[in-house]
PDB file of C-alpha atoms in Angstrom:
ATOM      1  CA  UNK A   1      -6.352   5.611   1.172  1.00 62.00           C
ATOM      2  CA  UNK A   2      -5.363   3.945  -1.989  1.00 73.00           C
ATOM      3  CA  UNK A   3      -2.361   5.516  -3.425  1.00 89.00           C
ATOM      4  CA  UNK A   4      -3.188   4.466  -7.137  1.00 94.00           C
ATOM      5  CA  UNK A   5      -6.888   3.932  -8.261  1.00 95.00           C
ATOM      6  CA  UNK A   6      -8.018   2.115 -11.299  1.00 96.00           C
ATOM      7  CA  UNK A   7     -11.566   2.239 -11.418  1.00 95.00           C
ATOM      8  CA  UNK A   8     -12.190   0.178 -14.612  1.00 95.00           C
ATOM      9  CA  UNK A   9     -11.765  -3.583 -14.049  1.00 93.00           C
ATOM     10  CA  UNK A  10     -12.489  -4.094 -17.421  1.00 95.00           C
ATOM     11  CA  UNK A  11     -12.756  -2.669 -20.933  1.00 95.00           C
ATOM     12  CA  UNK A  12     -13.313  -3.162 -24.328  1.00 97.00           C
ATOM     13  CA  UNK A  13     -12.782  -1.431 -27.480  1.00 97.00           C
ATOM     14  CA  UNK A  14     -13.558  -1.868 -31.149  1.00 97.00           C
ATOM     15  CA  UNK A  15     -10.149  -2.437 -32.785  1.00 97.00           C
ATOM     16  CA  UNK A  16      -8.768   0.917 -34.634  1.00 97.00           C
ATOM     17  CA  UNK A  17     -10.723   2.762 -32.169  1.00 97.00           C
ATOM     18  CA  UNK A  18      -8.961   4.642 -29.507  1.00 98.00           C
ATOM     19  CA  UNK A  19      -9.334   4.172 -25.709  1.00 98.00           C
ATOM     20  CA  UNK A  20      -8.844   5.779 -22.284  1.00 98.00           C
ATOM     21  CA  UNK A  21      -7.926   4.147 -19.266  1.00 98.00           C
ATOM     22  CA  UNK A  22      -8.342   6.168 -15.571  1.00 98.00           C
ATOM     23  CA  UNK A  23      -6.227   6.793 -13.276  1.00 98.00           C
ATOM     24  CA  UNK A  24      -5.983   8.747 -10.757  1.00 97.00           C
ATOM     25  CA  UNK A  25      -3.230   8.882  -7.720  1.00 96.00           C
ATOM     26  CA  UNK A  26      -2.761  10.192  -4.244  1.00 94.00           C
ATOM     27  CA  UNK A  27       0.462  11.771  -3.279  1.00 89.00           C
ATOM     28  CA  UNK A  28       1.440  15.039  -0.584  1.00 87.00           C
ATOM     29  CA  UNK A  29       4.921  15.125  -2.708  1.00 85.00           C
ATOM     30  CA  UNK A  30       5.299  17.714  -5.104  1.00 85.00           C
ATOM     31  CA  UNK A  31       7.656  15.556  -7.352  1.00 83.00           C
ATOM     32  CA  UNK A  32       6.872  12.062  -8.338  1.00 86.00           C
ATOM     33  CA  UNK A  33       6.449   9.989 -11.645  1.00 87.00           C
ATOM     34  CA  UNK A  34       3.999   7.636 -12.908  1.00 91.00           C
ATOM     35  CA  UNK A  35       4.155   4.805 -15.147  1.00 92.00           C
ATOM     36  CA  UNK A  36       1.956   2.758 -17.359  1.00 95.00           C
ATOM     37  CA  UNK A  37       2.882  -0.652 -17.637  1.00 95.00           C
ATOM     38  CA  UNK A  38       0.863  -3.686 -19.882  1.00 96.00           C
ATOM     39  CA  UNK A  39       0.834  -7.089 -19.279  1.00 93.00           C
ATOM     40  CA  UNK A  40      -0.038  -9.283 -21.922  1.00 93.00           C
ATOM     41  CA  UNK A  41      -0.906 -12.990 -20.981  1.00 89.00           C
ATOM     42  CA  UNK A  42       2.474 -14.376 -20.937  1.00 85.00           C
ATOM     43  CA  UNK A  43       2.925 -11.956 -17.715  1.00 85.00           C
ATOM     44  CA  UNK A  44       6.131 -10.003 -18.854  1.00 86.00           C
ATOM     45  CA  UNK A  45       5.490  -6.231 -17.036  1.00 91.00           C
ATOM     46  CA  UNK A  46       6.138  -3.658 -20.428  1.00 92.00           C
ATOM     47  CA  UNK A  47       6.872  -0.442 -19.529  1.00 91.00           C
ATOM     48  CA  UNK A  48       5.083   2.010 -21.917  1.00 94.00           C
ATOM     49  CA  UNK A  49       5.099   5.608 -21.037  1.00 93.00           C
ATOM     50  CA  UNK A  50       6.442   7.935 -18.056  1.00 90.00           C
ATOM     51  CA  UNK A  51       5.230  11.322 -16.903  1.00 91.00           C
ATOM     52  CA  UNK A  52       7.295  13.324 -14.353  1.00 87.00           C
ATOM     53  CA  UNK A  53       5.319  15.335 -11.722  1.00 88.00           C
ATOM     54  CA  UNK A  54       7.002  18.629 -13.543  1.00 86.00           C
ATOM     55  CA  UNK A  55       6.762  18.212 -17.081  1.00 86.00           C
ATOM     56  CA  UNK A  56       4.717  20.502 -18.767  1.00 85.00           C
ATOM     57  CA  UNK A  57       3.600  18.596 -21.428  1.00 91.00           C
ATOM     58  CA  UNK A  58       1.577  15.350 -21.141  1.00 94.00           C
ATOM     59  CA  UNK A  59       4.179  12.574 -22.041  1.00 93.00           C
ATOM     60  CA  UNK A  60       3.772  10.256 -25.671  1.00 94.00           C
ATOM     61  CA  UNK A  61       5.260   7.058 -26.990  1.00 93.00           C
ATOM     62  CA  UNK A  62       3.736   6.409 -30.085  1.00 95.00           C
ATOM     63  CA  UNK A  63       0.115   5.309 -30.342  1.00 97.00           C
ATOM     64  CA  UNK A  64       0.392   5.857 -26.235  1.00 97.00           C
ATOM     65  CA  UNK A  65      -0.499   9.123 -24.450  1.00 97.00           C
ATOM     66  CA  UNK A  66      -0.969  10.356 -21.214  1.00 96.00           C
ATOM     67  CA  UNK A  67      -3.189  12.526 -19.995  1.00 96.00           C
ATOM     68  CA  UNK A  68      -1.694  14.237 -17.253  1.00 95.00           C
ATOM     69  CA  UNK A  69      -4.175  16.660 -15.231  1.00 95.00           C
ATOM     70  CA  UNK A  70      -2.227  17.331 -12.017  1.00 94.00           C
ATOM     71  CA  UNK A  71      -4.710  19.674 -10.621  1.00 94.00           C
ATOM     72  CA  UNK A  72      -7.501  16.722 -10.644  1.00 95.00           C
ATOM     73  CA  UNK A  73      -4.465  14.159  -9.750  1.00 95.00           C
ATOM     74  CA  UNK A  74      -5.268  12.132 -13.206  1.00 97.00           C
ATOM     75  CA  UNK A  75      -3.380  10.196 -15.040  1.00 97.00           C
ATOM     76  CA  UNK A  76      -5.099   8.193 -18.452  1.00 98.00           C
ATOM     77  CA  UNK A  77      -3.834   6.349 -20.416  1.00 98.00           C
ATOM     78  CA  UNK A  78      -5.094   6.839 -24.098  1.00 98.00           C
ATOM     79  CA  UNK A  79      -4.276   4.066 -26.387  1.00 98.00           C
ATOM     80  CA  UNK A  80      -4.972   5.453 -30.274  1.00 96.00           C
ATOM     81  CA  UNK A  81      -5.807   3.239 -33.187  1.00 96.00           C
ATOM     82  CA  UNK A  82      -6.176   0.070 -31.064  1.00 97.00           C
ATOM     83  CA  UNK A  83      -4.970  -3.598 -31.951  1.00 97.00           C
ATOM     84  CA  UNK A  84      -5.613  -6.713 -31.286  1.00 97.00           C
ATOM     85  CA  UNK A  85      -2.426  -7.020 -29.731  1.00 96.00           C
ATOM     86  CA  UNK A  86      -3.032  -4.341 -27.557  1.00 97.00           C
ATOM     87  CA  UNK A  87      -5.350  -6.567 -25.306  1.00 97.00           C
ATOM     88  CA  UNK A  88      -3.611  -7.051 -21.750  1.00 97.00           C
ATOM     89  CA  UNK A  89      -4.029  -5.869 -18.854  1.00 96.00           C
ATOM     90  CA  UNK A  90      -2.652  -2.354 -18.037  1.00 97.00           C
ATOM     91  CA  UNK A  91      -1.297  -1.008 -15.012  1.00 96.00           C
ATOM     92  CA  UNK A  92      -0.770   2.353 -13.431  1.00 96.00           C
ATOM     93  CA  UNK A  93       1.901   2.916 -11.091  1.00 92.00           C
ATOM     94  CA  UNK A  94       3.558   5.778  -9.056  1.00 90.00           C
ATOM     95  CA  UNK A  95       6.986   6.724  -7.562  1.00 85.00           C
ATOM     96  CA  UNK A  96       7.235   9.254  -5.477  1.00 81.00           C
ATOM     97  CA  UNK A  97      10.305  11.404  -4.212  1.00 69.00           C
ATOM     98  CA  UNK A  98      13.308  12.556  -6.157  1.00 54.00           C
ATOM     99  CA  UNK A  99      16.860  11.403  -5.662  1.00 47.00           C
ATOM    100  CA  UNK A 100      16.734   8.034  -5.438  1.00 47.00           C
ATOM    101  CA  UNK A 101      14.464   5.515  -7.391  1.00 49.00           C
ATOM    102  CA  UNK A 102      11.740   4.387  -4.821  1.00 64.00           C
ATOM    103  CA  UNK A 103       9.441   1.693  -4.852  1.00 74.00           C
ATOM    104  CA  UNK A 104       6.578   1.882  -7.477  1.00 83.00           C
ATOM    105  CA  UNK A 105       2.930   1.479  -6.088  1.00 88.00           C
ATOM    106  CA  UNK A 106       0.734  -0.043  -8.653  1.00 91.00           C
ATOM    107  CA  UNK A 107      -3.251   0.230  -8.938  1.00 94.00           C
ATOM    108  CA  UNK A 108      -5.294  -3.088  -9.715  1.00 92.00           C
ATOM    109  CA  UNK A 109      -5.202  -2.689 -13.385  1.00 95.00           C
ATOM    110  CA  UNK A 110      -7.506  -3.011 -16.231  1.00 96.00           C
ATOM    111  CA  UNK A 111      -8.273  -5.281 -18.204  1.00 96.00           C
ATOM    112  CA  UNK A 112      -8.379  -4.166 -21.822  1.00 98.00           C
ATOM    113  CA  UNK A 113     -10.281  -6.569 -24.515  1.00 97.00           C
ATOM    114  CA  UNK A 114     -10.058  -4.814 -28.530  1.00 97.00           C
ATOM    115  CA  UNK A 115     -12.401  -6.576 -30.490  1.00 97.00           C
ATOM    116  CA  UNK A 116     -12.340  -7.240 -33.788  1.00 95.00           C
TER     117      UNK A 116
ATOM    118  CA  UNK B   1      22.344  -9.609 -21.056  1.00 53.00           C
ATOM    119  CA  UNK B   2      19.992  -7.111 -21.917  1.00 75.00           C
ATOM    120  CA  UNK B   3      17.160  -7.361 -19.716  1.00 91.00           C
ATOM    121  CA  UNK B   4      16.145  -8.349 -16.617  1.00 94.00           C
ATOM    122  CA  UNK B   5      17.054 -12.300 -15.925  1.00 95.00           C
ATOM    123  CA  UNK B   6      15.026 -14.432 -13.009  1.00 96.00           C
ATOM    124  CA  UNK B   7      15.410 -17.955 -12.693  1.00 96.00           C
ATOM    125  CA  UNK B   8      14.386 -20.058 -12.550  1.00 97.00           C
ATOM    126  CA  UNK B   9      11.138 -19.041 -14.490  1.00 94.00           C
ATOM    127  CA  UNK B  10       8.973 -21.857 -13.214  1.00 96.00           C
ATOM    128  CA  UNK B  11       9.284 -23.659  -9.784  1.00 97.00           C
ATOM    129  CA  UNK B  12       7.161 -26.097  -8.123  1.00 97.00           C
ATOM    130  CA  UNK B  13       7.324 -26.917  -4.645  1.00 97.00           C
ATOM    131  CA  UNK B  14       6.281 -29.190  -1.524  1.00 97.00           C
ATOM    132  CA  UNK B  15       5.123 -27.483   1.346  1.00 97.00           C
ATOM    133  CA  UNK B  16       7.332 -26.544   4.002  1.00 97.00           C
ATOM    134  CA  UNK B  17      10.857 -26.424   1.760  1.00 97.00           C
ATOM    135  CA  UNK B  18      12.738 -23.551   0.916  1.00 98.00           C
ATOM    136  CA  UNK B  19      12.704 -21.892  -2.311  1.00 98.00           C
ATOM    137  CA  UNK B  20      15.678 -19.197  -3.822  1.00 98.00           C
ATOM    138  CA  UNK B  21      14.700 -16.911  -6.802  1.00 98.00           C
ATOM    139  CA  UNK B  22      17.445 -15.373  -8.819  1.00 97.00           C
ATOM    140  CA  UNK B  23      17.678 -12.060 -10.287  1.00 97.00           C
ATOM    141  CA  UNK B  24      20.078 -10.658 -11.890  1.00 96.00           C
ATOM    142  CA  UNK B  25      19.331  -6.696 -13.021  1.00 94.00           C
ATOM    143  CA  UNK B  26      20.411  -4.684 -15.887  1.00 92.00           C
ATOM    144  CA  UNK B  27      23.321  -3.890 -15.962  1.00 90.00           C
ATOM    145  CA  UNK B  28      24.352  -0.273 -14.506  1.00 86.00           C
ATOM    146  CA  UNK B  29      21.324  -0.401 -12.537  1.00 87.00           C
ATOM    147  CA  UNK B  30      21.612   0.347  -8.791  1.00 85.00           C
ATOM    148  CA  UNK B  31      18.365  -0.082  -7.769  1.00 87.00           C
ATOM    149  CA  UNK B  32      16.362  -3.420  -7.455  1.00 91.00           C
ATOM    150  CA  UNK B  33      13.060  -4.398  -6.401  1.00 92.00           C
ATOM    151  CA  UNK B  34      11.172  -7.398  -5.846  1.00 95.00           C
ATOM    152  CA  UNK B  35       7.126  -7.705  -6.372  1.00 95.00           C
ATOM    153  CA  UNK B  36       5.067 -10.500  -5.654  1.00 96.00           C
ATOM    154  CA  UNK B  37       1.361 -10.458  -8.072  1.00 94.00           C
ATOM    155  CA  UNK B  38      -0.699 -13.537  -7.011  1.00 90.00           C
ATOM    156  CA  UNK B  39      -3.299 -14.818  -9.783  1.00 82.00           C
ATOM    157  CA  UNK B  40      -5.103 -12.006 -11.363  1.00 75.00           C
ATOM    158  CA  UNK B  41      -4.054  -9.521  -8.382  1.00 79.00           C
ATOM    159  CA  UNK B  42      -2.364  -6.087  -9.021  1.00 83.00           C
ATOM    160  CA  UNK B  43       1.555  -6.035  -8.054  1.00 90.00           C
ATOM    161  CA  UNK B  44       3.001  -5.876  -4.672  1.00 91.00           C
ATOM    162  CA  UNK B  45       5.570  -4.378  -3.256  1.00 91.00           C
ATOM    163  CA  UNK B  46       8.376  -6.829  -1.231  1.00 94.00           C
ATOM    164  CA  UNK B  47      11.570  -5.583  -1.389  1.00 93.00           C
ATOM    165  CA  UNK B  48      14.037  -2.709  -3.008  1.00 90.00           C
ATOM    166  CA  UNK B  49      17.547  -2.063  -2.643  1.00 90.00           C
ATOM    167  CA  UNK B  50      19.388   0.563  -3.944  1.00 84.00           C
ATOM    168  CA  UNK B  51      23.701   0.964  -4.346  1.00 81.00           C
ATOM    169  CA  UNK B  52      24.939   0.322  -1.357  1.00 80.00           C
ATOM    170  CA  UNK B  53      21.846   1.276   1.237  1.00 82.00           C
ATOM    171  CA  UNK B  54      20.115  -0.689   3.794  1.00 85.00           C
ATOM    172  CA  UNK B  55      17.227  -2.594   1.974  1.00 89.00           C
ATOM    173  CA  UNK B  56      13.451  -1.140   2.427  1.00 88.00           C
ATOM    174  CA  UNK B  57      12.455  -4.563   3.542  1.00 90.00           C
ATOM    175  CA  UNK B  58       8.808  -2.863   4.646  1.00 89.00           C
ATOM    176  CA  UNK B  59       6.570  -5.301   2.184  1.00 91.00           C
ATOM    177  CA  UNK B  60       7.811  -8.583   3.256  1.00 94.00           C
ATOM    178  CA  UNK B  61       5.067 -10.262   4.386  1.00 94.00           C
ATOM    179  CA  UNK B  62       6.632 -12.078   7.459  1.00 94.00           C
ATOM    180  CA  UNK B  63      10.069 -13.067   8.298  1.00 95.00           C
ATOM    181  CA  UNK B  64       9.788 -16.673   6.775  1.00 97.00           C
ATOM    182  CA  UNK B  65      10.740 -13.686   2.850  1.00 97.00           C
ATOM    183  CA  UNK B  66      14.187 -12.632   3.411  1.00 97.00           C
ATOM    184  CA  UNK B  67      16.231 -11.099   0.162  1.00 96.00           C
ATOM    185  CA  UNK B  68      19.701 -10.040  -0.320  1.00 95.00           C
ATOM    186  CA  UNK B  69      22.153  -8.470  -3.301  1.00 94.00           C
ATOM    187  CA  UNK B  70      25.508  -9.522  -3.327  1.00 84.00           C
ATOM    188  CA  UNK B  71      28.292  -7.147  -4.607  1.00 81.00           C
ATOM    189  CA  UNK B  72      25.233  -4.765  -5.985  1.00 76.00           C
ATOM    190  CA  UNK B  73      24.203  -6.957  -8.458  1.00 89.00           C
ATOM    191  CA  UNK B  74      22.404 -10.302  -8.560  1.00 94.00           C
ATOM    192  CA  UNK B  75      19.896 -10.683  -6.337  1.00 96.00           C
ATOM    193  CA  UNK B  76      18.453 -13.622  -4.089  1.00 97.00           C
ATOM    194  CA  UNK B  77      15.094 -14.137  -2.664  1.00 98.00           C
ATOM    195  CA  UNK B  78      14.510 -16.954  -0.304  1.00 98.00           C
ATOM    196  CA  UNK B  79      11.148 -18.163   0.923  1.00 98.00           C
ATOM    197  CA  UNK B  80      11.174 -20.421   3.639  1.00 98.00           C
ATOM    198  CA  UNK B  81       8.700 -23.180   4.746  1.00 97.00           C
ATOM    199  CA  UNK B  82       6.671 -22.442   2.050  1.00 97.00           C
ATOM    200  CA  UNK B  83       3.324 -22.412   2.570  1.00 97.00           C
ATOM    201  CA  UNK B  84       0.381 -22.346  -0.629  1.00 95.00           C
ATOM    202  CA  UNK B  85      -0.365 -18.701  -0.030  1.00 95.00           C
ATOM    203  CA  UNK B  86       2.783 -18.102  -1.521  1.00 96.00           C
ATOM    204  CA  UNK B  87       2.067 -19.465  -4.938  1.00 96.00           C
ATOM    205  CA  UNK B  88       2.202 -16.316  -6.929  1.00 96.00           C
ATOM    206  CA  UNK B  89       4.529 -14.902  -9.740  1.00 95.00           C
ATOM    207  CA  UNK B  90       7.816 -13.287  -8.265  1.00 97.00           C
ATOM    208  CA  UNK B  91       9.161 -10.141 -10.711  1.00 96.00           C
ATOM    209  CA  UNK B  92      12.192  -8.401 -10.242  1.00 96.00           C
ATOM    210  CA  UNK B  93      13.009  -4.860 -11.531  1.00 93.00           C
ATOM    211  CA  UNK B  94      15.749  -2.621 -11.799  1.00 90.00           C
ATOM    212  CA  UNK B  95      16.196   0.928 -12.755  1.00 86.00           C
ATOM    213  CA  UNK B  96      18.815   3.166 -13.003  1.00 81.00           C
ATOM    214  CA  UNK B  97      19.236   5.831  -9.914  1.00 67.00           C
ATOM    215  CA  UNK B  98      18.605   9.579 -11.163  1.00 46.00           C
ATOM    216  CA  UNK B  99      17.020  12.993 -10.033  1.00 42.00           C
ATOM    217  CA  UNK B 100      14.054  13.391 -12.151  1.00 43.00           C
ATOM    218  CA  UNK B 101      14.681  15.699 -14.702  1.00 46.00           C
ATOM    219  CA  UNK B 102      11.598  14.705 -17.102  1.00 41.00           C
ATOM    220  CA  UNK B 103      13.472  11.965 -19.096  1.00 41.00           C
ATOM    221  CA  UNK B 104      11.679   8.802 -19.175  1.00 39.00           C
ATOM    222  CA  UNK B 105      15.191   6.739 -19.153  1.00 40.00           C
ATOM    223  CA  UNK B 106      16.489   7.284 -15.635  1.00 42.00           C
ATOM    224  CA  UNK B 107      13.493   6.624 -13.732  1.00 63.00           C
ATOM    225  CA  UNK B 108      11.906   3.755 -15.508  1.00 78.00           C
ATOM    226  CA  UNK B 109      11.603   0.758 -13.825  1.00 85.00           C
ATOM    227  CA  UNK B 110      11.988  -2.351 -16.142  1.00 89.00           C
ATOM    228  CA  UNK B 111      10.930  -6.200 -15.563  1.00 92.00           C
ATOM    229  CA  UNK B 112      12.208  -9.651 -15.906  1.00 93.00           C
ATOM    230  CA  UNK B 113       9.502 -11.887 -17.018  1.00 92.00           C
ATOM    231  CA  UNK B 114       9.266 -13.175 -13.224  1.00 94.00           C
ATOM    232  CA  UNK B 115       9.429 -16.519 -11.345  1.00 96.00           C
ATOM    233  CA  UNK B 116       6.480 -18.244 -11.547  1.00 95.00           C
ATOM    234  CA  UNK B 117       6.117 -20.345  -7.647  1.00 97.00           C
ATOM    235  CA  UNK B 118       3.892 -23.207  -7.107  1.00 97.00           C
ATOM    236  CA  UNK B 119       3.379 -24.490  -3.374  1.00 97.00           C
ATOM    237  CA  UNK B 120       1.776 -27.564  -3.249  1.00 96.00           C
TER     238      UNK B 120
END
């Protein structure tokens, strides 16, 4: 089973309009974190936002939230105001375990277009 | 410096040589990984290291992808006989090793801007 599942390939949004990207993850542990990540053309991997399996409130950088439904195993991404130079593509990842920083599993991303 | 630094950030190659990729992590981080993402493909997983442990080597993809950290820090990863399957982008991470405690800084995971491998 896939451990991280992006189920939009592609998406587009109307620029100062805001956005939600799925996610939803597959895990036994009872503590683990997941990421968002975007990668713009040039292929740098930007970290964005971090929600840990325990934190009571969903996690927010800025014009990023997450919404974190741990009962449903969700975690979207919801991009306010959008930008032009918010198109990239955005990936979901997971770490799983405490105590030491494991390996991230990543979902196949999505590809977000904001039009103008 | 302040990031993660890979070198070289662009390499072309002949068939059947040997390649090295440099990275060298943040510094203070303990924990390094390696991903490969091949053209318009998700990230995966290759190799991660942490302090002074032995290496999870479990997503090399055969034993031509070796890896190792000298003295904690810089990292090496070696393809040999390349072969054009492995034309993909290379990224290294590092993070810092914490319990999670909620705080976004211990467990993030950050990039370099990757080694981008051409097999021809």
């Amino acid at each position: 089973a896939q451990k991280i599942t992006q189920t939009q390939p592609g998406m587009f949004v109307q620029e100062k309009e805001a956005v939600t990207l799925d996610c939803t993850y597959d895990t036994s542990d009872q503590s683990y974190g997941l990421f968002w990540y975007k990668q713009p053309s040039s292929g740098e991997m930007i970290f964005l936002i971090y929600q840990g399996s325990y934190d009571e409130q969903n996690a927010t950088e800025g014009r990023y939230s997450l919404n974190f439904q741990k009962a449903r195993k969700s975690a979207n991404l919801v991009i306010s105001a959008s930008q032009l130079g918010d198109s990239a593509m955005y990936f979901c990842a997971m770490r799983e375990g405490t105590g030491s920083a494991r390996q991230l599993t990543f979902g196949s991303g999505t590809q977000l277009t904001v039009l103008p | 410096g302040a990031g993660v630094s890979q070198s070289p950030s662009n390499k072309v190659t002949e068939k059947g040589k040997d390649v090295e990729l440099r990275c060298d992590p943040i510094s203070g981080h303990t924990a390094l990984y390696w991903y490969r993402q091949s053209l318009g493909q998700g990230l995966e997983f290759l190799i991660y290291f942490q302090g002074n442990s032995a290496p999870d080597k479990s997503g090399l993809p055969s034993d031509r992808f070796s890896a190792e950290r000298t003295g904690g820090s810089v990292s090496t990863l070696t393809i040999q006989r390349t072969q054009q399957e492995d034309s993909a982008v290379y990224l290294c991470a590092s993070s810092l090793n914490n319990r999670d405690r909620g705080r976004a800084t211990g467990n993030t995971i950050y990039f370099g801007e990757g080694s981008w491998l051409t097999v021809v």
